[in-house]
Coordinates of C-alpha atoms in Angstrom, one line a residue:
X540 CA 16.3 58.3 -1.3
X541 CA 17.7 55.9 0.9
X542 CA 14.0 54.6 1.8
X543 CA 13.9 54.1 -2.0
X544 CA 16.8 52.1 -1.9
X545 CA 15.9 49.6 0.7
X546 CA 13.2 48.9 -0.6
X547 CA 14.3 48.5 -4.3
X548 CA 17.2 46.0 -2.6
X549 CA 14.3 44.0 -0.7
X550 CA 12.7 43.7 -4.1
X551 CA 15.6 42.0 -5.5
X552 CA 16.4 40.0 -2.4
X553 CA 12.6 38.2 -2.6
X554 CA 13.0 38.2 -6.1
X555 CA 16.5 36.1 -6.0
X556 CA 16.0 34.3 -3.0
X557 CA 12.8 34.4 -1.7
X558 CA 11.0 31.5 -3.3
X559 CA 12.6 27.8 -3.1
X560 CA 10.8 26.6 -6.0
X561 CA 9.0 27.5 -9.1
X562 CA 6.3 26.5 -11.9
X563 CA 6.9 26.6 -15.4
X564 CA 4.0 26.1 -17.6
X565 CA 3.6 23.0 -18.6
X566 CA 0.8 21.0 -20.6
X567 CA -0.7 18.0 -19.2
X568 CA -2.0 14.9 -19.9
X569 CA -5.8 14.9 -21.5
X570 CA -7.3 13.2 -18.7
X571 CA -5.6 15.6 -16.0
X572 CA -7.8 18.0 -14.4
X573 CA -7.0 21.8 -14.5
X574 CA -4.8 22.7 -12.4
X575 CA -3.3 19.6 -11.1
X576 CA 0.2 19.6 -12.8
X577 CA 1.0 22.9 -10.9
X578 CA 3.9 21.3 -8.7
X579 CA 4.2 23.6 -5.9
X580 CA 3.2 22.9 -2.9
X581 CA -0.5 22.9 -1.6
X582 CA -2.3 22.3 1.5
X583 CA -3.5 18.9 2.0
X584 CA -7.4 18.0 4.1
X585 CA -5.5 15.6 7.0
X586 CA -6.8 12.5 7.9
X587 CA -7.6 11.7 12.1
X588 CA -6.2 8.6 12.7
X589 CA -8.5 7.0 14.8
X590 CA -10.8 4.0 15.9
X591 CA -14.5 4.4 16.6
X592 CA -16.8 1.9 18.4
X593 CA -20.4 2.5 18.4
X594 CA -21.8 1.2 22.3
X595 CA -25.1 -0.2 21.5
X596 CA -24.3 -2.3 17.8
X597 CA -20.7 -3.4 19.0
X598 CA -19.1 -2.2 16.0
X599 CA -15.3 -1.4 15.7
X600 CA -13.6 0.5 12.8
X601 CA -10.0 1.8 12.6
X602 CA -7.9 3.8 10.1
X603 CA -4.8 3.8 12.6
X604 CA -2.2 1.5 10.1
X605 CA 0.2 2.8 7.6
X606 CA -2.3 2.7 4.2
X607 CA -5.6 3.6 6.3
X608 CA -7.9 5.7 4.6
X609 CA -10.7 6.8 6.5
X610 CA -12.2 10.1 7.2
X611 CA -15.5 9.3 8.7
X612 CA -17.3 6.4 9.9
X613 CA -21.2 6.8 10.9
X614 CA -24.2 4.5 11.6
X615 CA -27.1 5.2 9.4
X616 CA -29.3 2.8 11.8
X617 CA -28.5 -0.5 13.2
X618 CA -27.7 -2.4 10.3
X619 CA -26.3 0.6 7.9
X620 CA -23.1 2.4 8.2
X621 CA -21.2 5.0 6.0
X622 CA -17.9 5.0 5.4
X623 CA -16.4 8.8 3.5
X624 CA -13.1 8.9 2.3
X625 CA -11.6 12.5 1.4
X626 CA -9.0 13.3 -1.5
X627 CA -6.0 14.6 -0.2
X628 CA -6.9 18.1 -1.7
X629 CA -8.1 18.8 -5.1
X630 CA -8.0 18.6 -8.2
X631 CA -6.4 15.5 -8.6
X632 CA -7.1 12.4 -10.4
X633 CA -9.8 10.0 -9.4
X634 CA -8.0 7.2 -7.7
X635 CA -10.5 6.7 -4.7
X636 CA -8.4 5.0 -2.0
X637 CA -9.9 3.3 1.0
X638 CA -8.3 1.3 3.6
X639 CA -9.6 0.4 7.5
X640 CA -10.1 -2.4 9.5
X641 CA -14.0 -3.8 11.5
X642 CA -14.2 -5.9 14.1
X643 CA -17.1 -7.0 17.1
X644 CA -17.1 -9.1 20.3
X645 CA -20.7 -9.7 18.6
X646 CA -20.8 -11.6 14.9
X647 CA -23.3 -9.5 12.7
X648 CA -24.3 -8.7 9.2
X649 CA -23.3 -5.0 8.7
X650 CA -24.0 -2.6 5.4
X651 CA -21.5 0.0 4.1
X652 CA -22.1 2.9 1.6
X653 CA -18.7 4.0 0.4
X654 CA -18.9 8.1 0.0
X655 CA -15.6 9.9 -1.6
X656 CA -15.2 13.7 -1.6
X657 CA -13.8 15.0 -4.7
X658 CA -13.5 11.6 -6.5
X659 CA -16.5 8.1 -7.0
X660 CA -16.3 4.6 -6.7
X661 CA -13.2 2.8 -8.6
X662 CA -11.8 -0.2 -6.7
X663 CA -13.4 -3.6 -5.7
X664 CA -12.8 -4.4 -2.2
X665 CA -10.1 -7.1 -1.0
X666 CA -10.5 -8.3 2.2
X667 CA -8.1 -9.8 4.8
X668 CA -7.7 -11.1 7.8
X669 CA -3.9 -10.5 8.6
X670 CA -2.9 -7.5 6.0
X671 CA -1.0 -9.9 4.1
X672 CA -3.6 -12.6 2.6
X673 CA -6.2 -11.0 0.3
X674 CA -9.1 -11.8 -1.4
X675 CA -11.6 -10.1 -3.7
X676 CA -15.2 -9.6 -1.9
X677 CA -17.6 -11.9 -3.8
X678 CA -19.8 -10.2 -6.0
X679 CA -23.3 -10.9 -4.6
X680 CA -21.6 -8.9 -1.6
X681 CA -21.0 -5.8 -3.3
X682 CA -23.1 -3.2 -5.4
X683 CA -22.1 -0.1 -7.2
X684 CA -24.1 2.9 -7.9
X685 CA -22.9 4.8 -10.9
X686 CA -25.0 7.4 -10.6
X687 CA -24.2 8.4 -6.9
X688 CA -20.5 7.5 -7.4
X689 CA -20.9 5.0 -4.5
X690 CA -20.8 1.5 -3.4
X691 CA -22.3 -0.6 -1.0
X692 CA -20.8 -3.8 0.4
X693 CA -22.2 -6.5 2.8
X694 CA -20.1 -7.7 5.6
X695 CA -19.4 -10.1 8.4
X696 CA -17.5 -9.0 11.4
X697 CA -17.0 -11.1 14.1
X698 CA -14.0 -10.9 16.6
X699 CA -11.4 -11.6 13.8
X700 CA -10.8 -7.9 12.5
X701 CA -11.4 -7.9 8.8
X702 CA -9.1 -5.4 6.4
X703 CA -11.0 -3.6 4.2
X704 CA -9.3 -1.8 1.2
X705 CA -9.3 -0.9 -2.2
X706 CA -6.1 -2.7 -2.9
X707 CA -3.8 -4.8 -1.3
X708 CA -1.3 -2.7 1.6
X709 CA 1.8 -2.6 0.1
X710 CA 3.5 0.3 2.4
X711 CA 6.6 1.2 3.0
X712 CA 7.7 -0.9 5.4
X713 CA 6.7 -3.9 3.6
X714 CA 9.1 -2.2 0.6
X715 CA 11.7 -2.1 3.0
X716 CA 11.5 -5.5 4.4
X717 CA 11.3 -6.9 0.6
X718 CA 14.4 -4.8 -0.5
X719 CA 16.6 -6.3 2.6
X720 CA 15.5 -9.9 2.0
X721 CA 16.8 -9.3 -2.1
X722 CA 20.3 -7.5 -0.5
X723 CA 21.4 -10.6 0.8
X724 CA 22.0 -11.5 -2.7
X725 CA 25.6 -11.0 -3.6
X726 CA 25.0 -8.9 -6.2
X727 CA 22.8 -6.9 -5.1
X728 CA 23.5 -3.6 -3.5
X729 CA 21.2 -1.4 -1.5
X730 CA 21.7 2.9 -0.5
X731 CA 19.4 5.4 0.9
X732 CA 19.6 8.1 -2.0
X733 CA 18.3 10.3 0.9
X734 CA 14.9 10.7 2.8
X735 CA 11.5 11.8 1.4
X736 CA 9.5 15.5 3.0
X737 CA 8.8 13.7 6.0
X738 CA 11.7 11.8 6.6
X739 CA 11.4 7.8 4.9
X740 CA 14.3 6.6 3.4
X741 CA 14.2 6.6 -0.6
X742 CA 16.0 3.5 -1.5
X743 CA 18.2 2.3 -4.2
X744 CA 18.5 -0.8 -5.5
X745 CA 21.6 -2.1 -7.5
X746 CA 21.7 -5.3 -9.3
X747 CA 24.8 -6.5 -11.3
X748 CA 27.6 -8.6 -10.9
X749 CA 30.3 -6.7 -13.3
X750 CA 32.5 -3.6 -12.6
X751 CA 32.5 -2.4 -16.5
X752 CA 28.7 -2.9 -17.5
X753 CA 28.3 -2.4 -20.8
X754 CA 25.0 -0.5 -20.1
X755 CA 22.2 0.7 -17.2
X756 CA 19.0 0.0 -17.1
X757 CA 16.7 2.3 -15.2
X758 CA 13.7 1.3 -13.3
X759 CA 11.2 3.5 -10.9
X760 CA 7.7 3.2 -9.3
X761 CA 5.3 4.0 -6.6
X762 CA 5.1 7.5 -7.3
X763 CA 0.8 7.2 -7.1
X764 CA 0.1 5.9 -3.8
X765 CA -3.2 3.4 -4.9
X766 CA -1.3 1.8 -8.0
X767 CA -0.4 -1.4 -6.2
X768 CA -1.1 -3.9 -9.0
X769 CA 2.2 -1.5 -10.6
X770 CA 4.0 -2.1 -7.7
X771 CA 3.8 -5.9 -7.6
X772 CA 4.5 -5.9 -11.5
X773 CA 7.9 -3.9 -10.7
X774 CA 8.6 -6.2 -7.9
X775 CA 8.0 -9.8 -9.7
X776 CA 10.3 -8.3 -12.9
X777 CA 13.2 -7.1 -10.3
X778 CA 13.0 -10.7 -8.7
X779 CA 13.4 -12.0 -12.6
X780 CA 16.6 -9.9 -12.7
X781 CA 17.9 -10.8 -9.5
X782 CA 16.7 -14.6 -10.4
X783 CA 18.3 -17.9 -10.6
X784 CA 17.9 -18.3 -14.4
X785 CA 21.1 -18.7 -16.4
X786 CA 19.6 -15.6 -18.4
X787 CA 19.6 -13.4 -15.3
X788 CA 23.3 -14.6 -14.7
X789 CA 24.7 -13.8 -18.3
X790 CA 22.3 -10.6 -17.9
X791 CA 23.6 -9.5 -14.8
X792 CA 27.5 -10.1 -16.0
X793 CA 26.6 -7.4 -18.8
X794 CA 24.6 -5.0 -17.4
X795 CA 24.1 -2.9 -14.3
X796 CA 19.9 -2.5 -13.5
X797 CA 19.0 0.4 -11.0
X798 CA 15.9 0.1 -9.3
X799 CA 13.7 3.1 -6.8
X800 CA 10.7 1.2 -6.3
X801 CA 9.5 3.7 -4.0
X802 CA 9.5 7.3 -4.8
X803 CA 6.4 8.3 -2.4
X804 CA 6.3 6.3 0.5
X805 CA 4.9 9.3 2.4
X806 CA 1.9 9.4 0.3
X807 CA 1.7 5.3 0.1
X808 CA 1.7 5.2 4.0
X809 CA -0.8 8.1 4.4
X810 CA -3.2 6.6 2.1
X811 CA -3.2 9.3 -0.3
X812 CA -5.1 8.5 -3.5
X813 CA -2.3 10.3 -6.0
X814 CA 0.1 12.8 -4.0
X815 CA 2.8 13.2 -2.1
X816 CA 2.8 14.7 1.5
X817 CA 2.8 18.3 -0.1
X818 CA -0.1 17.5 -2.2
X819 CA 1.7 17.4 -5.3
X820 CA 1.8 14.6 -8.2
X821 CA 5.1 13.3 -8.3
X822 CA 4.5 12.5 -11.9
X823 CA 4.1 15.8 -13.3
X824 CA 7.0 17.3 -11.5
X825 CA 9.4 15.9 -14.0
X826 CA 10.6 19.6 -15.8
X827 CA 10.0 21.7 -12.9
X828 CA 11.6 19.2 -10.1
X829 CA 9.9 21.3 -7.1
X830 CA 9.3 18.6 -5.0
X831 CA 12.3 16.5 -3.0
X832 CA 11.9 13.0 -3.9
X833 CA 11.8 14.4 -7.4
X834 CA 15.3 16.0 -7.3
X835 CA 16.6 13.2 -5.2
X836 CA 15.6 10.6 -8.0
X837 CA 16.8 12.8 -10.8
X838 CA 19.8 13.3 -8.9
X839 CA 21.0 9.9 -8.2
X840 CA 20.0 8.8 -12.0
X841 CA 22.4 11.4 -13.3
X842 CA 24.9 10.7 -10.9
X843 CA 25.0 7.0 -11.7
X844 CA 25.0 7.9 -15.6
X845 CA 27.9 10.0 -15.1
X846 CA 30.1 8.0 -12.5
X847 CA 29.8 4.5 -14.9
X848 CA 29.8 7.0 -17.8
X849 CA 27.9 4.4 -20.0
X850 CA 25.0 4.7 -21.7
X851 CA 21.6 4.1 -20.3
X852 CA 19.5 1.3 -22.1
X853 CA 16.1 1.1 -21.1
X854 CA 13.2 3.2 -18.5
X855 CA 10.8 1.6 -17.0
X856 CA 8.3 3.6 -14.6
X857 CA 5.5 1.3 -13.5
X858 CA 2.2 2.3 -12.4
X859 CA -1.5 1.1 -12.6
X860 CA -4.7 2.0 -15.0
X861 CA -8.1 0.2 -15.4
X862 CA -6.2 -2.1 -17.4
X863 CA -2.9 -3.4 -18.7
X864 CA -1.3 -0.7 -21.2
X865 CA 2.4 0.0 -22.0
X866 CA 2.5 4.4 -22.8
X867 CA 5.0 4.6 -25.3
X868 CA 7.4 8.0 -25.9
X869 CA 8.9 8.4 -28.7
X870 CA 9.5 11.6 -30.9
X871 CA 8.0 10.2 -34.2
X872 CA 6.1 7.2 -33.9
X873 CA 6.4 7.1 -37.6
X874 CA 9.7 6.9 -38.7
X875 CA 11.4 3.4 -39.9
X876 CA 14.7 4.5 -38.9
X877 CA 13.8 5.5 -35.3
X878 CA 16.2 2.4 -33.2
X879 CA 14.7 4.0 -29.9
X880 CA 11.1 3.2 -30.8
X881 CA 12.1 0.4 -33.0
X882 CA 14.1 -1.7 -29.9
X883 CA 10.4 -0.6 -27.9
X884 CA 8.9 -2.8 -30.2
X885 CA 10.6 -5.1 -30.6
X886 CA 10.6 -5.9 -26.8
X887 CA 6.9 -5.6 -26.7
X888 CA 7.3 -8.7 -29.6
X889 CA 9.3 -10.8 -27.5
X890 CA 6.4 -10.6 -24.7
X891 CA 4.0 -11.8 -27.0
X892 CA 6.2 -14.7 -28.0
X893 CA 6.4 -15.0 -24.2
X894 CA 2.3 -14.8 -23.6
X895 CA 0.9 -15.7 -26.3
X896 CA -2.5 -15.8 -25.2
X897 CA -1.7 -11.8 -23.6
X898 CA -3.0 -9.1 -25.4
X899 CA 0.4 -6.5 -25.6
X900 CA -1.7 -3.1 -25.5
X901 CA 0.5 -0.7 -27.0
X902 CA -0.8 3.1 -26.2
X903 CA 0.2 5.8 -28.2
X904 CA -2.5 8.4 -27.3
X905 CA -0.6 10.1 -24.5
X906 CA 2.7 10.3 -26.4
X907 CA 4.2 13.6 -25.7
X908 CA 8.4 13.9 -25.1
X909 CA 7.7 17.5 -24.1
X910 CA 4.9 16.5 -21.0
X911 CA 6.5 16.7 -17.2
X912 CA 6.1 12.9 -16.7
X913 CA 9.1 10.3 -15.6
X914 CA 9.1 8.7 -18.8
X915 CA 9.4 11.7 -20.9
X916 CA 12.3 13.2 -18.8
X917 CA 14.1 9.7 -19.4
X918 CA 13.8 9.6 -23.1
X919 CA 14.9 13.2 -23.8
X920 CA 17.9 12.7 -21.0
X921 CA 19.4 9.5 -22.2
X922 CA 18.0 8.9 -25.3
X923 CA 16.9 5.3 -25.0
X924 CA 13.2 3.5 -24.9
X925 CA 11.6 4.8 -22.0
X926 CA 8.1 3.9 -21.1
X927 CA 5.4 3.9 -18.5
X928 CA 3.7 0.1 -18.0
X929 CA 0.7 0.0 -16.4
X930 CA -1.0 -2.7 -14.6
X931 CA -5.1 -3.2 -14.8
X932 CA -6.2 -2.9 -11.4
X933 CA -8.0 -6.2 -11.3
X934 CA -5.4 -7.9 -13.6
X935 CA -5.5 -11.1 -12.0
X936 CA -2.7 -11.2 -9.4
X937 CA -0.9 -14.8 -11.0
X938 CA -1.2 -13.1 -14.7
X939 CA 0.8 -10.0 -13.2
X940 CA 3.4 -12.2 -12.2
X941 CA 3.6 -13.9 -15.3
X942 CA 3.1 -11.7 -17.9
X943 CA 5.8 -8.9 -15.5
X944 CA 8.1 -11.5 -15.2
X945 CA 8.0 -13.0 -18.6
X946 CA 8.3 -9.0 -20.0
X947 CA 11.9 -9.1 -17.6
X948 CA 13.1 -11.7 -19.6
X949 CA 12.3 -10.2 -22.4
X950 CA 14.3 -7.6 -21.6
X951 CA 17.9 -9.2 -21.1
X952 CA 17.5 -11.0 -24.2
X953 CA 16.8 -8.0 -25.9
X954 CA 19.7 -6.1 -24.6
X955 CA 22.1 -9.2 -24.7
X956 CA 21.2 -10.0 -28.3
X957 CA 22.2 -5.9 -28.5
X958 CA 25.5 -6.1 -27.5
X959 CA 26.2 -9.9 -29.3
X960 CA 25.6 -7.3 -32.5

């Protein structure tokens, strides 16, 4: 008897306490493979940071910089090379992300096929010679076979080391960097909410130049790793807030605009193509909240809500598609009388008054308040427009800043005209 009651109290204990997180079921979006909205952790395939030379061609390649994505490099013969790039696990969504730097004492021609495990060919290359000036490879350089889900590029390398990468690096220190340089603005205030799984500082940004705003407005990003054209949208419409503009000032002497522009910076430095460092997308983890940065970002939204105790405005989450699309939430897209969905549209108008040669593409396909993305946990916990704007990933970099910046303008007059009612 007393056998059977140890054990029945061991049940109980691992039932209570023995599991730090949990998975309730949840549908996902229609282009998300099975299985990937489970939010627990999973084992990730780890990437060896490394460089490789090859002795005989001259040939350098390294993965060893925040952003590198490399899992193995290989000559095929002297003027052919392979380059394989692994998803972090699987399933996941196909966001192929590759990222390493060539170099050699000798100037050559070189040939690379890009292979991907568990994901094809998406991005065209930019190249760079520092990390911080990019260019798009020229076309006649750069050949993609559909049916193989590979690529193949022609290079030169030389002794100045070329950055290749599906995207522009946009890591976490660079975040950092930028979010110091805007802090030196009076009115703008910068806190560590806390530190992501292994260890980087999740920052908050705070822009406003009231003590009584009459409103918040809530924006968030990063959460995929490869989504950079997302990343520079979020920053160009923060700058717009934090701008010179005699909008931004009347704005900013009404409102109070909280920005986390970096909610996986473990997964942006480690080159992931979607997850964080626990293999989990941060954008399905929305109801169950199993993964830190998560509950750290839920937790300071809520605390900031309830310590201004006025209402929330407008959600942003940014992020990045094949092209430029704003997913709208709303619980009937229907109904006349819906103000949520109503003051959605009528920002979306205001941009195209902005842009009038930009095409506003509204999305309602993937509307769903119930799903266990950002956007969706917004709407249905403060009841206001909250939305997911995507970026193309070859939007023209000048047209992101435009169009991004323009949409931020939008914005305050919307919410000014609001509160002039």
């Amino acid at each position: 008897m007393k056998n059977l009651f140890l054990f029945v109290l061991s049940l109980l204990f691992i039932l209570f306490f023995g599991c730090s997180s949990s998975q309730k079921s949840i549908k996902g979006l229609s282009y998300d493979p099975p299985g990937s909205v489970i939010t627990t952790d999973k084992e990730i395939e780890q990437q060896h940071k490394r460089t490789i030379s090859f002795s005989l061609t001259k040939v350098f390649v390294s993965n060893e910089f925040d952003g590198g994505k490399l899992n193995d490099f290989y000559k095929i013969n002297d003027t052919l090379y392979a380059a394989e790039m692994y998803a972090e696990n699987a399933p996941i969504n196909n966001s192929a992300w590759f990222s390493f730097k060539l170099w050699s004492p000798i100037k050559q021609n070189i040939h690379l096929v890009l292979k991907y495990k568990d994901g094809s060919h998406r991005y065209i290359p930019k190249l760079s010679y520092d990390g911080t000036a990019w260019q798009i490879i020229d076309s006649s350089n750069y050949f993609v076979d559909t049916t193989n889900n590979t690529a193949t590029v022609k290079l030169h390398v030389g002794l100045d080391t070329i950055w290749f990468s599906a995207q522009e690096l946009f890591t976490s220190n660079m975040y950092y960097k930028w979010i110091d340089e805007l802090s030196k603005k009076q009115f703008v205030k910068k806190e560590k909410i806390g530190n992501s799984a292994l260890g980087k500082p999740l920052v908050k940004i705070e822009i406003s130049e009231t003590e009584n705003p009459k409103g918040l407005v809530y924006i968030i990003g990063r959460q995929h790793p490869p989504e950079v054209t997302g990343a520079f949208a979020l920053k160009h419409f923060v700058e717009a807030i934090a701008g010179d503009s005699k909008l931004a000032e009347e704005f900013r002497k009404k409102f109070k605009t909280i920005v986390i522009p970096l909610v996986n910076p473990d997964g942006v430095d480690m080159g992931h193509w979607r997850h964080n460092s626990n293999g989990v997308d941060l954008n399905r983890d929305w109801v169950n909240f199993n993964q830190r940065e998560t509950k750290i970002v839920k937790e300071s939204l809520l605390k900031i809500k309830e310590e201004d105790n006025v209402p929330v405005l407008f959600c942003i989450d940014f992020h990045s598609t094949q092209k430029d699309v704003f997913y709208v939430t709303s619980k009937d897209l229907t109904k006349e009388d819906d103000e949520i969905y109503n003051q959605t549209m009528i920002w979306f108008e205001k941009i195209r008054e902005k842009n009038p040669d930009y095409f506003v593409n509204i999305d309602t396909s993937l509307n769903n308040p119930n799903s266990s993305t950002s956007d969706s946990w917004m709407y249905n916990t403060f009841n206001c427009p909250a939305l997911t704007y995507e970026l193309g990933d070859e939007t023209e970099r000048e047209s992101i800043k435009q169009t991004s910046s323009s949409a931020a303008e939008a914005l305050m007059e919307l919410l000014l005209e609001k509160v002039k009612r």
